Amino acid sequence: MKNLMSYFWKNEDGVALAFGITFFLLVFLLGMSVYAAGETVRQRMELQNAADTAVYSAAVVQADTLSRVACINQAMSWTYVMMNRRIMDYITDKWLEKVVRKWDEDLRSVREQWNWQSTCGTRIEGVDYRVGVSMHKMIQLNSQQVNIDEVKMQRQMASAQGKSYQALAGKIEMDRKTLAAMRKAEQSLLDRMPKRIENVVKQSIKENMSETPNDTAAGGAGISHVLLQNDPDTYTETLRNTAEHEKIFLVYGGFQPDVKEISRRGVDRWWIRSGSGEGLRRKYQQGGSLMASWNYNGTKWVYSGESCDPFPKFGFSTVRGSEVQDSYFDCREPAKPFRLKKDFFGQKGSLVVGVKRKLNNPFSFMFSGGNPEGLFSAFTVKDKRSMWAVSAARASYAPPGGSGQKGAYETTFLNVADQETWNLCEADWDAVFIPVAMAYDSGKDRKYQKSGNGPLSEIYSKLSPGSISAPKGMSGSFDVSGARKALVH
């Protein structure tokens, strides 16, 4: 070996050998570098893909929840209108029942009871009697005169259709229970949504990221994630019992934004909104409506000793709706639909997922203990650094009235006319990626207003991927606050 080395040292073959060794060493280092760079890029792509998949899955859960709430709101609006109509029918029928009963009592008093026993003869039916206003049987019903026989016939027809107040009571009770169940269902959906989002993010990252044998040799990949979301209570509200909110609520059920959709008679006269708190409800108020009146008169003949003399009897009767008032003269159970606040399309409704993994030496698997030595140690990043990725998304809705492109979803809060309201009755929701730099920006009428520096600083502080200063031999460092300009993807 000594002679061989002396030969290469003294002859030109030694130069070729030196160049050969240097060349193959450089090629080997280049190959190592390409492999290391390729593995890092692969892991970086896997990392970003995991963040994208996780946050999109979270937004799908959010969209699914809001879609379900919107569907319930549609049914709640329809139930609210039907319940109001039934209660109004209940009140009217029960009032008319008393009108008929009182009219019959007055009729008997002047026709039969007044003349049943008389000193001028027994069992004589009166002939000079009248129960009515302008003429017999005509009563003053609210602002018009109606024949009592017509009232009786209409009640019989309503009863045949299941609209007697006795039949309506059970249906009204069912409507009340349905409204309460709908509110409970919406509350449950919103309450469970954060946990569902958390679970789907965790599962998505688990399915899309895994440790390699090299990571195992290096002591683990250190995979972790951060989810930023807000509780639904911060971006939802309940409609209040105001004229404006009631009109909007009617649109939820496919009605026009007009209270006459409930009934063209009685609404806002004797069937009025009660209170101004959360939830929509109405109740009965007497006022000048639901009032029937008539006169009655008759003659009783009494023997005076020489002849039968007439003694007149007369009076006036009035029957008001309030006289038969009971627990069904009030909605009792309000309709309490949820809707979104404007700041849902800003930080409150944004979903942000950050994922990190350790930057392990790609050649750790070649060494016992996972600590590369020699040339391989050059690929070890010091300071326990990690690579990290961030992605953001939010549930968005189909634009109202075909104002958007087919398949497009609206990512801002649109102020629209009542009849085109979408909040929260549009059931077509889907997940939409949003630029990380704009994740916290407030969106309204397809314009965005900048809001701080976005979620990057918070994600970074919670992930703690290591120092953000540049390694030795490099200049500059990562500026979290300045990343807004770059992270629009």
Coordinates of C-alpha atoms in Angstrom, one line a residue:
M1 CA 0.0 0.0 0.0
K2 CA 3.0 2.3 0.8
N3 CA 4.5 1.7 -2.6
L4 CA 1.1 2.3 -4.3
M5 CA 0.6 5.6 -2.6
S6 CA 4.2 6.6 -3.5
Y7 CA 3.4 5.7 -7.1
F8 CA 0.3 7.9 -7.2
W9 CA 2.2 10.7 -5.6
K10 CA 5.1 10.7 -8.1
N11 CA 3.1 10.1 -11.3
E12 CA 0.2 11.8 -13.2
D13 CA -2.2 9.1 -12.3
G14 CA -2.2 10.5 -8.8
V15 CA -3.7 13.8 -10.1
A16 CA -6.5 11.9 -11.9
L17 CA -7.2 10.0 -8.7
A18 CA -7.4 13.2 -6.7
F19 CA -9.7 14.8 -9.2
G20 CA -11.8 11.6 -9.3
I21 CA -12.2 11.4 -5.6
T22 CA -13.0 15.1 -5.4
F23 CA -15.6 14.8 -8.3
F24 CA -17.3 11.8 -6.8
L25 CA -17.4 13.4 -3.4
L26 CA -19.0 16.5 -4.9
V27 CA -21.5 14.3 -6.8
F28 CA -22.2 12.4 -3.6
L29 CA -22.8 15.7 -1.7
L30 CA -25.0 17.0 -4.5
G31 CA -27.0 13.8 -4.4
M32 CA -27.3 14.1 -0.6
S33 CA -28.4 17.7 -1.0
V34 CA -31.0 16.8 -3.7
Y35 CA -32.4 14.1 -1.5
A36 CA -32.5 16.3 1.6
A37 CA -34.1 19.1 -0.4
G38 CA -36.6 16.8 -2.0
E39 CA -37.6 15.2 1.3
T40 CA -38.0 18.6 2.9
V41 CA -40.2 19.8 0.0
R42 CA -42.3 16.6 0.2
Q43 CA -42.8 17.2 3.9
R44 CA -43.6 20.8 3.3
M45 CA -46.2 19.9 0.7
E46 CA -47.7 17.2 3.0
L47 CA -47.8 19.8 5.8
Q48 CA -49.6 22.4 3.7
N49 CA -52.0 19.8 2.3
A50 CA -52.8 18.6 5.9
A51 CA -53.5 22.2 7.0
D52 CA -55.7 22.8 3.9
T53 CA -57.6 19.5 4.2
A54 CA -58.2 20.0 8.0
V55 CA -59.5 23.6 7.7
Y56 CA -61.6 22.8 4.7
S57 CA -63.1 19.9 6.5
A58 CA -63.8 22.1 9.5
A59 CA -65.6 24.6 7.2
V60 CA -67.7 21.8 5.7
V61 CA -68.9 21.0 9.3
Q62 CA -69.6 24.7 9.8
A63 CA -71.5 24.9 6.5
D64 CA -73.4 21.8 7.3
T65 CA -74.5 23.1 10.7
L66 CA -75.6 26.5 9.3
S67 CA -77.5 24.7 6.5
R68 CA -79.3 22.6 9.0
V69 CA -80.2 25.7 11.1
A70 CA -81.5 27.4 8.0
C71 CA -83.7 24.5 7.1
I72 CA -85.1 24.5 10.6
N73 CA -85.7 28.2 10.4
Q74 CA -87.7 27.7 7.2
A75 CA -89.9 25.2 9.0
M76 CA -90.1 27.3 12.1
S77 CA -91.5 30.3 10.1
W78 CA -94.1 28.1 8.5
T79 CA -95.1 26.7 11.9
Y80 CA -95.3 30.2 13.4
V81 CA -97.6 31.4 10.7
M82 CA -99.9 28.3 10.9
M83 CA -100.0 28.6 14.7
N84 CA -101.0 32.2 14.6
R85 CA -103.7 31.5 12.1
R86 CA -105.0 28.6 14.2
I87 CA -105.0 30.8 17.4
M88 CA -106.9 33.5 15.6
D89 CA -109.5 30.9 14.3
Y90 CA -109.6 29.5 17.9
I91 CA -110.3 33.0 19.4
T92 CA -112.9 33.8 16.7
D93 CA -114.8 30.5 17.1
K94 CA -114.9 30.6 20.8
W95 CA -116.1 34.2 20.8
L96 CA -118.8 33.4 18.2
E97 CA -119.9 30.5 20.3
K98 CA -120.6 32.9 23.2
V99 CA -122.3 35.3 20.8
V100 CA -124.7 32.5 19.6
R101 CA -125.3 31.3 23.2
K102 CA -126.1 34.7 24.5
W103 CA -128.3 35.5 21.5
D104 CA -130.3 32.3 22.1
E105 CA -130.6 33.2 25.8
D106 CA -132.0 36.7 24.9
L107 CA -134.4 35.1 22.3
R108 CA -135.8 32.7 24.9
S109 CA -136.2 35.5 27.4
V110 CA -138.4 37.5 25.2
R111 CA -140.1 34.8 23.3
E112 CA -140.6 32.0 25.8
Q113 CA -139.6 32.6 29.3
W114 CA -141.2 36.1 29.4
N115 CA -144.6 34.7 28.1
W116 CA -144.4 31.1 29.3
Q117 CA -146.6 31.8 32.4
S118 CA -149.2 34.6 32.3
T119 CA -152.4 35.5 34.1
C120 CA -153.8 35.9 30.7
G121 CA -153.3 32.3 29.9
T122 CA -150.6 29.6 30.2
R123 CA -148.1 28.4 27.6
I124 CA -148.6 31.4 25.4
E125 CA -145.6 32.1 23.1
G126 CA -144.8 35.8 22.6
V127 CA -145.4 37.3 19.2
D128 CA -144.3 40.8 19.7
Y129 CA -140.5 40.3 20.2
R130 CA -137.3 41.0 18.4
V131 CA -133.6 40.2 19.0
G132 CA -131.4 42.1 16.7
V133 CA -130.5 45.6 15.5
S134 CA -132.1 46.9 12.4
M135 CA -134.3 43.8 12.2
H136 CA -134.9 40.5 13.9
K137 CA -131.8 38.2 13.8
M138 CA -129.5 40.9 12.5
I139 CA -126.7 41.6 14.9
Q140 CA -123.9 44.1 14.9
L141 CA -120.7 42.1 14.4
N142 CA -117.7 44.3 14.6
S143 CA -118.4 46.9 11.9
Q144 CA -121.1 45.1 10.0
Q145 CA -124.5 43.6 10.4
V146 CA -124.8 39.9 10.1
N147 CA -127.7 37.5 10.4
I148 CA -127.3 35.2 13.4
D149 CA -128.3 32.2 11.2
E150 CA -125.3 32.9 9.0
V151 CA -123.0 32.9 12.0
K152 CA -124.4 29.6 13.1
M153 CA -123.9 28.1 9.6
Q154 CA -120.3 29.4 9.3
R155 CA -119.5 27.8 12.7
Q156 CA -120.9 24.5 11.6
M157 CA -118.9 24.6 8.4
A158 CA -115.7 25.4 10.3
S159 CA -116.4 22.6 12.7
A160 CA -116.8 20.2 9.8
Q161 CA -113.3 21.3 8.6
G162 CA -111.8 20.7 12.0
K163 CA -111.6 24.4 12.9
S164 CA -113.8 24.4 16.0
Y165 CA -111.9 25.9 18.9
Q166 CA -112.1 22.5 20.7
A167 CA -110.3 20.8 17.7
L168 CA -107.8 23.6 17.3
A169 CA -106.7 23.5 20.9
G170 CA -104.7 20.3 20.4
K171 CA -103.1 21.6 17.2
I172 CA -102.1 24.8 18.8
E173 CA -100.5 22.9 21.6
M174 CA -98.6 20.7 19.1
D175 CA -97.4 23.9 17.3
R176 CA -96.1 25.3 20.6
K177 CA -94.2 22.0 21.3
T178 CA -92.8 22.0 17.8
L179 CA -91.5 25.6 18.1
A180 CA -89.8 24.7 21.4
A181 CA -88.3 21.6 19.8
M182 CA -87.0 23.5 16.8
R183 CA -85.3 26.0 19.1
K184 CA -83.8 23.2 21.1
A185 CA -82.5 21.5 17.9
E186 CA -80.9 24.7 16.6
Q187 CA -79.2 25.3 20.0
S188 CA -78.0 21.8 20.1
L189 CA -76.5 22.0 16.5
L190 CA -74.7 25.2 17.4
D191 CA -73.5 24.0 20.8
R192 CA -72.1 20.8 19.3
M193 CA -70.4 22.4 16.3
P194 CA -67.1 23.5 18.0
K195 CA -66.5 19.9 19.2
R196 CA -67.4 18.5 15.8
I197 CA -65.0 20.9 14.1
E198 CA -62.3 20.0 16.6
N199 CA -62.7 16.3 16.0
V200 CA -62.7 16.6 12.2
V201 CA -59.5 18.7 12.3
K202 CA -57.8 16.2 14.5
Q203 CA -58.9 13.2 12.4
S204 CA -58.0 15.0 9.1
I205 CA -54.4 15.7 10.3
K206 CA -54.1 12.2 11.5
E207 CA -55.1 10.8 8.1
N208 CA -52.9 13.2 6.1
M209 CA -49.7 13.3 8.1
S210 CA -47.6 10.5 9.5
E211 CA -44.1 9.9 10.9
T212 CA -41.6 8.3 8.6
P213 CA -39.0 5.7 9.7
N214 CA -36.5 8.5 9.6
D215 CA -38.6 10.5 12.0
T216 CA -38.8 7.5 14.3
A217 CA -35.0 7.2 14.3
A218 CA -34.7 10.9 15.0
G219 CA -37.0 10.7 18.0
G220 CA -40.3 11.6 16.4
A221 CA -41.7 14.1 14.0
G222 CA -43.2 16.3 16.7
I223 CA -46.5 16.7 14.7
S224 CA -48.9 19.1 16.4
H225 CA -51.7 21.5 15.3
V226 CA -53.6 24.5 16.4
L227 CA -57.2 25.3 15.6
L228 CA -58.6 28.8 15.9
Q229 CA -62.4 29.1 16.1
N230 CA -64.9 31.1 18.0
D231 CA -67.9 29.9 19.9
P232 CA -71.2 30.3 17.9
D233 CA -72.6 32.5 20.7
T234 CA -70.2 35.2 19.5
Y235 CA -71.5 35.4 16.0
T236 CA -75.2 34.4 16.2
E237 CA -78.2 36.2 17.6
T238 CA -82.0 35.5 18.0
L239 CA -84.6 37.5 16.1
R240 CA -86.4 39.9 18.3
N241 CA -90.1 40.6 18.5
T242 CA -90.1 43.7 16.3
A243 CA -92.0 44.6 13.2
E244 CA -88.8 44.5 11.1
H245 CA -87.7 41.1 12.4
E246 CA -91.1 39.6 12.0
K247 CA -91.3 40.6 8.3
I248 CA -87.9 39.0 7.7
F249 CA -88.9 35.9 9.6
L250 CA -92.0 35.5 7.3
V251 CA -89.7 35.4 4.3
Y252 CA -87.9 32.4 6.0
G253 CA -91.1 30.3 5.4
G254 CA -91.6 31.4 1.8
F255 CA -94.1 34.2 2.6
Q256 CA -94.0 37.8 1.6
P257 CA -92.5 40.3 4.2
D258 CA -96.0 41.5 5.2
V259 CA -97.9 40.6 8.4
K260 CA -101.0 40.3 6.3
E261 CA -99.6 36.9 5.3
I262 CA -100.6 35.8 8.8
S263 CA -104.2 37.1 8.3
R264 CA -105.7 40.0 6.5
R265 CA -108.1 40.6 9.3
G266 CA -107.2 41.1 12.9
V267 CA -103.4 41.3 12.7
D268 CA -102.2 44.5 14.5
R269 CA -105.8 45.3 15.6
W270 CA -106.7 42.6 18.1
W271 CA -103.9 40.1 17.4
I272 CA -100.7 42.1 18.3
R273 CA -97.1 41.5 19.1
S274 CA -96.4 41.2 22.8
G275 CA -93.2 42.5 24.2
S276 CA -89.9 43.3 22.3
G277 CA -87.5 40.6 23.7
E278 CA -86.1 37.6 22.0
G279 CA -88.4 35.5 19.9
L280 CA -91.6 36.4 17.9
R281 CA -95.0 36.1 19.6
R282 CA -98.4 37.7 19.5
K283 CA -101.4 37.8 21.9
Y284 CA -105.0 38.9 22.0
Q285 CA -105.9 42.5 22.8
Q286 CA -109.6 43.5 23.0
G287 CA -109.6 47.0 21.5
G288 CA -112.6 47.8 19.3
S289 CA -112.7 44.4 17.5
L290 CA -114.3 41.1 18.2
M291 CA -117.4 42.7 19.7
A292 CA -121.0 41.7 18.9
S293 CA -124.1 43.6 20.0
W294 CA -127.8 43.7 19.6
N295 CA -131.1 44.9 21.1
Y296 CA -133.8 42.7 22.4
N297 CA -137.4 43.5 23.3
G298 CA -140.7 41.7 24.0
T299 CA -144.1 42.1 25.5
K300 CA -145.7 40.3 28.5
W301 CA -149.5 40.3 28.8
V302 CA -150.7 40.5 32.4
Y303 CA -154.4 40.4 33.5
S304 CA -155.1 43.6 35.4
G305 CA -158.5 42.5 36.8
E306 CA -160.5 44.0 33.9
S307 CA -158.3 43.2 30.9
C308 CA -154.9 41.8 29.7
D309 CA -152.5 44.7 29.6
P310 CA -149.0 44.6 27.8
F311 CA -145.8 45.1 29.8
P312 CA -142.8 45.7 27.6
K313 CA -139.3 44.1 28.2
F314 CA -136.2 45.4 26.5
G315 CA -132.4 45.4 26.8
F316 CA -129.1 45.5 25.1
S317 CA -126.4 42.8 24.9
T318 CA -122.7 42.9 24.1
V319 CA -120.3 40.0 23.8
R320 CA -116.6 40.7 23.6
G321 CA -113.7 38.4 22.8
S322 CA -112.1 39.1 26.1
E323 CA -115.0 37.5 27.9
V324 CA -113.9 34.0 26.8
Q325 CA -110.2 34.6 27.0
D326 CA -108.1 31.6 28.1
S327 CA -104.5 30.3 27.7
Y328 CA -104.9 30.0 24.0
F329 CA -105.3 33.7 23.5
D330 CA -101.5 34.0 23.5
C331 CA -98.8 32.3 21.5
R332 CA -97.1 31.4 24.8
E333 CA -94.2 29.7 23.0
P334 CA -92.3 32.2 20.9
A335 CA -90.6 31.4 17.7
K336 CA -86.8 31.9 18.4
P337 CA -84.8 31.5 15.2
F338 CA -81.1 32.1 15.1
R339 CA -79.4 34.2 12.5
L340 CA -75.8 35.4 11.9
K341 CA -74.3 38.7 13.0
K342 CA -72.4 40.7 10.5
D343 CA -69.1 39.9 12.2
F344 CA -69.4 36.2 11.3
F345 CA -67.8 37.3 8.0
G346 CA -64.7 38.4 9.9
Q347 CA -62.6 37.1 12.7
K348 CA -65.6 35.6 14.6
G349 CA -66.6 33.1 11.8
S350 CA -63.1 32.3 10.5
L351 CA -61.6 28.9 10.9
V352 CA -57.8 28.8 11.0
V353 CA -55.6 25.7 11.3
G354 CA -51.9 25.7 11.9
V355 CA -49.8 22.5 11.6
K356 CA -46.1 21.9 12.4
R357 CA -43.5 19.1 12.3
K358 CA -39.8 18.9 13.3
L359 CA -37.1 19.6 10.7
N360 CA -35.3 16.3 11.2
N361 CA -32.0 15.4 9.5
P362 CA -33.2 13.3 6.5
F363 CA -30.3 10.8 7.1
S364 CA -31.0 10.1 10.8
F365 CA -32.1 6.5 9.8
M366 CA -28.6 5.7 8.8
F367 CA -27.1 6.2 12.3
S368 CA -27.7 4.4 15.6
G369 CA -29.4 6.8 17.9
G370 CA -30.6 9.0 15.1
N371 CA -27.6 11.4 15.3
P372 CA -25.8 11.7 11.9
E373 CA -22.1 12.3 12.0
G374 CA -19.5 13.5 9.6
L375 CA -20.7 15.0 6.3
F376 CA -24.3 13.9 7.2
S377 CA -24.4 16.2 10.2
A378 CA -24.3 19.1 7.8
F379 CA -28.0 18.5 7.2
T380 CA -29.0 18.8 10.8
V381 CA -30.8 22.1 11.6
K382 CA -30.0 23.4 15.0
D383 CA -32.2 25.3 17.6
K384 CA -34.9 22.6 17.4
R385 CA -36.6 24.2 14.4
S386 CA -39.8 23.1 12.8
M387 CA -41.6 23.7 9.6
W388 CA -45.2 25.0 9.8
A389 CA -48.2 25.7 7.6
V390 CA -51.4 27.7 8.0
S391 CA -54.7 27.6 6.2
A392 CA -58.0 29.4 6.7
A393 CA -61.6 28.8 5.5
R394 CA -65.2 29.7 6.3
A395 CA -68.7 28.5 5.5
S396 CA -70.3 30.6 2.7
Y397 CA -73.7 30.8 1.2
A398 CA -75.2 30.8 -2.3
P399 CA -75.9 34.4 -3.3
P400 CA -79.5 35.5 -3.1
G401 CA -81.6 36.1 -6.2
G402 CA -79.0 34.6 -8.6
S403 CA -76.7 37.7 -8.0
G404 CA -73.6 35.5 -8.2
Q405 CA -72.0 33.1 -10.7
K406 CA -73.3 29.6 -10.8
G407 CA -71.4 27.5 -8.3
A408 CA -70.0 30.5 -6.5
Y409 CA -70.5 31.2 -2.8
E410 CA -70.7 34.5 -1.1
T411 CA -68.0 35.3 1.4
T412 CA -69.3 38.6 2.7
F413 CA -72.4 39.9 4.5
L414 CA -74.8 41.1 1.8
N415 CA -77.4 43.7 2.8
V416 CA -80.4 42.8 0.6
A417 CA -84.1 43.6 0.5
D418 CA -86.4 41.7 2.9
Q419 CA -87.8 39.5 0.3
E420 CA -84.3 38.3 -0.7
T421 CA -83.1 37.7 2.8
W422 CA -80.6 34.8 3.2
N423 CA -79.8 35.2 6.9
L424 CA -80.4 32.5 8.1
C425 CA -82.8 30.8 5.7
E426 CA -80.6 30.0 2.7
A427 CA -79.9 26.3 3.0
D428 CA -77.2 26.2 0.3
W429 CA -73.9 26.5 2.3
D430 CA -70.4 25.2 1.5
A431 CA -66.9 25.5 2.6
V432 CA -64.7 28.2 1.0
F433 CA -60.9 28.8 1.4
I434 CA -60.0 32.3 2.4
P435 CA -56.6 34.0 2.2
V436 CA -54.8 33.6 5.5
A437 CA -53.8 37.3 5.3
M438 CA -57.5 38.2 5.0
A439 CA -58.9 35.7 7.5
Y440 CA -59.8 38.3 10.0
D441 CA -60.9 41.1 7.6
S442 CA -64.5 42.2 7.8
G443 CA -66.4 41.4 4.6
K444 CA -69.5 43.4 3.7
D445 CA -71.3 43.8 0.4
R446 CA -68.4 42.2 -1.4
K447 CA -65.8 44.5 0.0
Y448 CA -63.2 43.9 2.8
Q449 CA -62.0 46.0 5.6
K450 CA -58.6 45.2 7.0
S451 CA -58.6 44.1 10.6
G452 CA -55.2 43.8 12.2
N453 CA -52.4 41.5 11.0
G454 CA -54.5 38.3 10.8
P455 CA -54.1 35.1 12.7
L456 CA -50.4 34.4 12.0
S457 CA -49.0 35.8 15.2
E458 CA -51.4 33.8 17.3
I459 CA -50.8 30.6 15.4
Y460 CA -47.1 31.0 15.7
S461 CA -47.1 31.7 19.4
K462 CA -49.3 28.6 20.0
L463 CA -47.3 26.3 17.7
S464 CA -43.9 27.5 19.0
P465 CA -42.0 26.1 16.0
G466 CA -38.7 27.4 17.4
S467 CA -36.6 30.5 16.9
I468 CA -37.6 32.8 14.0
S469 CA -34.2 34.3 13.7
A470 CA -32.0 33.2 10.8
P471 CA -29.5 30.4 11.4
K472 CA -25.8 31.3 11.5
G473 CA -24.5 32.1 8.1
M474 CA -27.8 33.5 6.9
S475 CA -29.1 37.0 7.0
G476 CA -32.6 38.2 7.9
S477 CA -35.4 36.5 9.7
F478 CA -39.1 35.7 9.4
D479 CA -41.3 38.6 10.2
V480 CA -44.7 37.3 11.3
S481 CA -46.3 40.7 11.2
G482 CA -45.1 41.3 7.7
A483 CA -46.3 38.0 6.3
R484 CA -49.7 39.5 5.4
K485 CA -48.3 40.6 2.0
A486 CA -47.2 37.2 1.0
L487 CA -49.9 34.9 2.4
V488 CA -52.7 35.5 -0.1
H489 CA -53.2 32.2 -1.7

